[in-house]
Short mmCIF file of C-alpha atoms in Angstrom, two decimals:
data_model
loop_
_atom_site.label_atom_id
_atom_site.label_comp_id
_atom_site.label_asym_id
_atom_site.label_seq_id
_atom_site.Cartn_x
_atom_site.Cartn_y
_atom_site.Cartn_z
CA MET A 1 -29.53 -16.31 5.22
CA LEU A 2 -27.11 -16.86 8.11
CA GLN A 3 -24.64 -18.23 5.76
CA ARG A 4 -25.11 -15.21 3.49
CA GLU A 5 -24.44 -12.97 6.41
CA LYS A 6 -21.38 -15.04 7.28
CA TYR A 7 -19.93 -14.65 3.78
CA PHE A 8 -20.61 -10.93 3.78
CA SER A 9 -18.77 -10.56 7.11
CA LEU A 10 -15.78 -12.40 5.61
CA PHE A 11 -16.02 -9.99 2.73
CA LYS A 12 -15.92 -7.00 5.01
CA LEU A 13 -13.02 -8.65 6.98
CA MET A 14 -11.07 -8.78 3.76
CA ARG A 15 -12.05 -5.05 3.14
CA ALA A 16 -13.28 -6.18 -0.34
CA ASP A 17 -15.95 -3.50 0.20
CA LYS A 18 -13.11 -0.90 0.30
CA PRO A 19 -11.00 -1.30 -2.86
CA ILE A 20 -8.82 1.83 -2.08
CA GLY A 21 -6.15 -0.31 -0.36
CA THR A 22 -5.89 -2.63 -3.44
CA ALA A 23 -5.76 0.31 -5.87
CA LEU A 24 -2.89 1.80 -3.76
CA LEU A 25 -1.02 -1.38 -4.06
CA LEU A 26 -1.70 -1.80 -7.78
CA TRP A 27 -0.73 1.62 -9.13
CA PRO A 28 3.01 1.38 -8.26
CA THR A 29 3.06 -2.35 -9.29
CA LEU A 30 1.59 -1.56 -12.69
CA THR A 31 3.87 1.45 -13.01
CA ALA A 32 6.79 -0.91 -12.37
CA PHE A 33 5.57 -3.26 -15.03
CA PHE A 34 5.64 -0.59 -17.78
CA ILE A 35 8.83 1.09 -16.77
CA LEU A 36 10.94 -2.02 -16.11
CA THR A 37 9.80 -3.53 -19.44
CA ASN A 38 9.90 -0.33 -21.37
CA GLY A 39 6.23 -0.56 -22.14
CA ASN A 40 6.09 -4.26 -23.03
CA PRO A 41 4.98 -6.20 -19.94
CA ASP A 42 4.01 -9.79 -19.94
CA PHE A 43 0.27 -9.80 -20.12
CA VAL A 44 0.01 -13.14 -18.11
CA LEU A 45 2.20 -11.75 -15.31
CA VAL A 46 0.27 -8.60 -15.13
CA VAL A 47 -2.99 -10.53 -14.72
CA LEU A 48 -1.38 -12.81 -12.06
CA PHE A 49 -0.05 -9.73 -10.17
CA ILE A 50 -3.48 -8.06 -10.20
CA ILE A 51 -5.04 -11.18 -8.70
CA GLY A 52 -2.18 -11.67 -6.23
CA THR A 53 -2.44 -8.01 -5.15
CA PHE A 54 -6.07 -8.26 -4.28
CA LEU A 55 -5.38 -11.58 -2.41
CA MET A 56 -2.41 -10.43 -0.36
CA ARG A 57 -4.02 -7.08 0.40
CA SER A 58 -7.02 -9.03 1.72
CA ALA A 59 -4.79 -11.34 3.69
CA GLY A 60 -2.98 -8.30 5.21
CA CYS A 61 -6.27 -6.79 6.35
CA VAL A 62 -7.39 -10.21 7.95
CA ILE A 63 -4.18 -10.61 9.91
CA ASN A 64 -4.09 -6.97 10.89
CA ASP A 65 -7.59 -7.28 12.29
CA TYR A 66 -6.61 -10.45 14.05
CA PHE A 67 -3.52 -8.85 15.80
CA ASP A 68 -5.55 -5.72 16.65
CA LYS A 69 -8.77 -7.50 17.92
CA ASP A 70 -8.08 -6.06 21.51
CA PHE A 71 -7.69 -2.53 20.27
CA ASP A 72 -10.17 -2.09 17.44
CA GLY A 73 -13.17 -2.04 19.76
CA LYS A 74 -11.73 0.99 21.55
CA VAL A 75 -11.27 2.99 18.28
CA ASP A 76 -14.40 4.72 16.86
CA ARG A 77 -13.37 3.97 13.28
CA THR A 78 -12.69 0.32 13.75
CA LYS A 79 -15.23 -0.58 16.46
CA ASP A 80 -17.58 -2.25 13.94
CA ARG A 81 -15.00 -4.63 12.35
CA PRO A 82 -16.28 -8.25 12.18
CA ILE A 83 -13.87 -9.72 14.66
CA VAL A 84 -14.72 -7.03 17.29
CA THR A 85 -18.48 -7.54 16.82
CA GLY A 86 -18.24 -11.28 17.04
CA GLU A 87 -19.48 -11.82 13.42
CA ILE A 88 -16.18 -13.73 12.66
CA SER A 89 -14.30 -15.57 15.32
CA PRO A 90 -10.40 -15.18 15.62
CA LYS A 91 -10.11 -18.86 14.43
CA GLU A 92 -12.20 -18.24 11.34
CA ALA A 93 -9.97 -15.20 10.71
CA LEU A 94 -6.84 -17.27 10.77
CA VAL A 95 -8.46 -20.00 8.46
CA LEU A 96 -9.31 -17.14 6.01
CA PHE A 97 -5.82 -15.73 6.24
CA ALA A 98 -4.32 -19.15 5.40
CA VAL A 99 -6.61 -19.69 2.39
CA LEU A 100 -5.79 -16.21 1.05
CA VAL A 101 -2.02 -16.73 1.55
CA LEU A 102 -2.10 -20.20 -0.02
CA SER A 103 -4.23 -18.89 -2.91
CA SER A 104 -1.69 -16.21 -3.52
CA THR A 105 1.17 -18.49 -3.28
CA SER A 106 -0.24 -20.73 -5.95
CA LEU A 107 0.07 -17.99 -8.44
CA LEU A 108 3.87 -18.25 -7.94
CA LEU A 109 3.76 -21.56 -9.84
CA TRP A 110 3.72 -19.61 -13.02
CA MET A 111 6.81 -17.63 -12.08
CA ASN A 112 10.56 -18.23 -11.75
CA PRO A 113 12.16 -19.44 -8.60
CA PHE A 114 13.79 -15.89 -7.87
CA THR A 115 10.27 -14.51 -7.63
CA PHE A 116 9.24 -17.09 -5.06
CA PHE A 117 12.23 -16.13 -2.92
CA ILE A 118 11.47 -12.40 -3.15
CA ALA A 119 7.83 -13.23 -2.24
CA VAL A 120 8.81 -15.00 0.96
CA ILE A 121 10.48 -11.80 2.13
CA GLY A 122 7.38 -9.75 1.25
CA PHE A 123 5.20 -12.15 3.18
CA ALA A 124 7.40 -11.70 6.17
CA LEU A 125 7.28 -7.87 5.98
CA ALA A 126 3.41 -7.99 5.44
CA THR A 127 3.06 -10.12 8.68
CA ILE A 128 5.38 -8.02 10.76
CA TYR A 129 3.68 -4.72 9.94
CA PRO A 130 0.68 -5.12 12.13
CA LEU A 131 2.79 -5.99 15.16
CA SER A 132 5.28 -3.04 14.57
CA LYS A 133 2.78 -0.60 15.92
CA ARG A 134 3.59 -2.09 19.35
CA PHE A 135 7.37 -1.84 19.35
CA PHE A 136 8.37 0.75 16.66
CA SER A 137 7.66 4.50 16.88
CA VAL A 138 7.11 4.87 13.11
CA PRO A 139 5.45 1.54 11.95
CA GLN A 140 4.64 3.25 8.58
CA VAL A 141 8.30 2.29 7.77
CA PHE A 142 7.38 -1.40 7.75
CA LEU A 143 4.26 -0.75 5.80
CA GLY A 144 6.28 1.20 3.22
CA LEU A 145 8.58 -1.78 2.91
CA ALA A 146 5.70 -4.27 2.63
CA PHE A 147 3.61 -2.31 0.25
CA SER A 148 6.47 -1.37 -2.11
CA TRP A 149 7.58 -5.02 -2.27
CA GLY A 150 5.44 -5.64 -5.24
CA ILE A 151 7.94 -3.70 -7.28
CA MET A 152 10.66 -6.06 -6.30
CA MET A 153 8.52 -8.99 -7.31
CA VAL A 154 7.71 -7.44 -10.65
CA SER A 155 11.47 -6.95 -11.30
CA ALA A 156 12.15 -10.58 -10.24
CA ALA A 157 9.34 -11.88 -12.44
CA GLU A 158 9.96 -9.87 -15.55
CA LEU A 159 13.84 -9.57 -15.40
CA ASN A 160 14.81 -12.28 -13.06
CA GLU A 161 16.96 -9.75 -11.23
CA ILE A 162 16.75 -6.58 -8.95
CA ASN A 163 18.24 -3.80 -10.96
CA THR A 164 18.93 -0.06 -10.17
CA THR A 165 15.75 1.12 -11.74
CA SER A 166 13.62 -1.35 -9.64
CA LEU A 167 15.43 -0.10 -6.44
CA LEU A 168 14.71 3.53 -7.35
CA LEU A 169 11.07 2.72 -8.02
CA PHE A 170 11.00 0.90 -4.71
CA GLY A 171 12.46 3.89 -2.93
CA SER A 172 9.95 6.30 -4.58
CA CYS A 173 6.98 3.98 -3.62
CA PHE A 174 8.41 3.63 -0.06
CA PHE A 175 8.20 7.46 0.65
CA TRP A 176 4.92 7.82 -1.08
CA ILE A 177 3.43 5.10 1.15
CA ILE A 178 4.87 6.76 4.31
CA ALA A 179 3.16 9.93 3.20
CA TYR A 180 -0.28 8.57 2.61
CA ASP A 181 -0.40 6.36 5.60
CA THR A 182 0.62 9.29 7.81
CA ALA A 183 -2.53 11.00 6.47
CA TYR A 184 -4.44 7.79 7.44
CA ALA A 185 -2.80 7.69 10.78
CA LEU A 186 -3.88 11.13 11.64
CA CYS A 187 -7.53 9.97 11.47
CA ASP A 188 -6.94 7.80 14.56
CA LYS A 189 -4.35 9.94 16.41
CA ASP A 190 -6.43 10.75 19.52
CA ASP A 191 -7.41 7.12 19.96
CA ASP A 192 -3.85 5.75 19.22
CA LEU A 193 -2.50 8.14 21.93
CA ASN A 194 -4.97 6.86 24.32
CA LEU A 195 -4.14 3.27 23.59
CA GLY A 196 -0.37 3.70 23.45
CA ILE A 197 -0.12 2.69 19.74
CA ASN A 198 2.70 4.15 17.73
CA SER A 199 2.33 5.92 14.43
CA SER A 200 4.20 8.51 12.31
CA ALA A 201 1.30 10.98 12.99
CA ILE A 202 2.27 11.01 16.57
CA ALA A 203 6.01 10.67 16.26
CA LEU A 204 6.18 13.61 13.88
CA GLY A 205 4.12 15.94 16.20
CA GLU A 206 3.74 19.50 15.04
CA ASN A 207 5.93 18.92 12.00
CA VAL A 208 3.68 16.26 10.52
CA VAL A 209 2.56 18.39 7.65
CA ILE A 210 6.14 19.42 6.82
CA PHE A 211 7.31 15.91 6.80
CA PHE A 212 4.23 14.80 4.78
CA PHE A 213 5.13 17.16 2.06
CA LEU A 214 8.80 16.06 2.25
CA PHE A 215 7.91 12.48 1.74
CA HIS A 216 5.78 13.27 -1.21
CA THR A 217 8.52 15.50 -2.70
CA ILE A 218 11.27 12.89 -2.20
CA SER A 219 9.05 10.29 -3.95
CA LEU A 220 8.38 12.49 -6.85
CA PHE A 221 11.97 13.54 -7.13
CA ILE A 222 13.12 9.93 -7.41
CA LEU A 223 10.57 9.35 -10.11
CA LEU A 224 11.78 12.41 -12.02
CA TYR A 225 15.31 10.97 -11.78
CA VAL A 226 14.08 7.61 -13.27
CA GLY A 227 12.38 9.51 -16.01
CA PHE A 228 15.43 11.61 -16.80
CA SER A 229 17.79 8.67 -16.71
CA LEU A 230 15.60 6.55 -19.00
CA SER A 231 14.91 9.47 -21.37
CA PHE A 232 11.17 9.41 -20.84
CA HIS A 233 8.89 11.27 -23.26
CA PRO A 234 8.32 14.86 -21.96
CA SER A 235 4.68 14.15 -21.34
CA PHE A 236 5.76 12.11 -18.19
CA TYR A 237 6.86 15.36 -16.61
CA PHE A 238 3.36 16.91 -17.09
CA PHE A 239 1.74 13.96 -15.15
CA ALA A 240 4.54 14.24 -12.55
CA LEU A 241 3.52 17.88 -12.16
CA MET A 242 -0.14 16.99 -11.72
CA ALA A 243 0.88 14.51 -9.05
CA PHE A 244 2.79 17.26 -7.20
CA ILE A 245 -0.19 19.52 -7.29
CA LEU A 246 -2.25 16.73 -5.75
CA ALA A 247 0.42 16.30 -2.97
CA ILE A 248 0.06 20.07 -2.20
CA TYR A 249 -3.64 19.77 -2.08
CA GLN A 250 -3.30 16.92 0.36
CA CYS A 251 -1.15 19.16 2.51
CA PHE A 252 -3.90 21.65 2.78
CA LEU A 253 -6.47 18.84 3.65
CA ILE A 254 -4.39 17.53 6.66
CA LYS A 255 -3.25 20.95 7.84
CA GLU A 256 -5.88 21.11 10.74
CA GLN A 257 -5.60 17.43 11.42
CA GLU A 258 -9.39 16.98 11.19
CA SER A 259 -10.23 13.26 10.82
CA LYS A 260 -12.61 13.46 7.81
CA GLN A 261 -10.16 15.72 5.93
CA CYS A 262 -7.30 13.47 6.59
CA LEU A 263 -9.23 10.49 5.36
CA LYS A 264 -10.04 12.51 2.22
CA ALA A 265 -6.31 13.26 1.74
CA PHE A 266 -5.53 9.51 2.09
CA LYS A 267 -8.13 8.48 -0.53
CA ASN A 268 -6.85 11.35 -2.79
CA ASN A 269 -3.73 9.21 -3.26
CA ASN A 270 -5.64 6.85 -5.53
CA TRP A 271 -5.74 9.76 -8.00
CA LEU A 272 -2.03 10.45 -7.44
CA GLY A 273 -1.07 6.87 -7.95
CA LEU A 274 -3.21 6.72 -11.24
CA THR A 275 -1.53 9.89 -12.42
CA ILE A 276 1.87 8.48 -12.09
CA PHE A 277 0.73 5.24 -13.70
CA LEU A 278 -0.63 7.08 -16.70
CA GLY A 279 2.51 9.26 -16.92
CA SER A 280 4.77 6.10 -16.87
CA ILE A 281 2.77 4.67 -19.80
CA MET A 282 3.17 7.86 -21.74
CA GLY A 283 6.77 8.21 -20.84
CA VAL A 284 7.87 4.85 -22.13
CA SER A 285 5.35 4.53 -25.04
CA LEU A 286 5.67 7.78 -26.87
#
């Protein structure tokens, strides 16, 4: 029974019980697969990336909790995390992190050397992000770089290069991530202020809703440019409009900066990401 509880605690540390994070990583990655290959992605690569996304997202959660172990107990939303409660020791967390990273790295054996090189940069960004809250006023920038990096890896794996379209998709994803993580940061704004932890929710102050909308708008405009430049089917623009409506809805949710509503806005991005993914399939396939 104790062993079962230990496994469940490891499961929680990986946030495997909260798949929203994996979904938010997967949608832009899958979108990149379809756009960069004009609707003909390598099935094996898609499967490998889905597995790798889960593993690296889990690794990111583990190392984040390890670095934040002295803060999480003072934040209401994170006070029950396994390292804080003692269910998992810091040493056990590091071992789990190593296992997840090594497992993810093993997937690169089926990919070209350029993808491995790009993956090393992505790993560095993912490791830096949890620490950036201590020295950078808008750590969401590092999260945006780290979480968008899957697009670069898709480009490397499928095309063996980083082309203009992949850079545009990276930029679009980057601004989308800053937007949704700003909503997430609003959930902990008061606790972060008390602990001296930086976030975009704090840095943007009273203008946070305006910038939230701006980030979403920039993200979608870049996608529209990609669609126009690649002559996507008109149905793509319908899905882009639906995504824009969801972004406006999220603005209303975060307007009062109430924690539960901000979390709702954050989770709503799962639907926004899915909408763009479906739009990309229609855009390149019809």
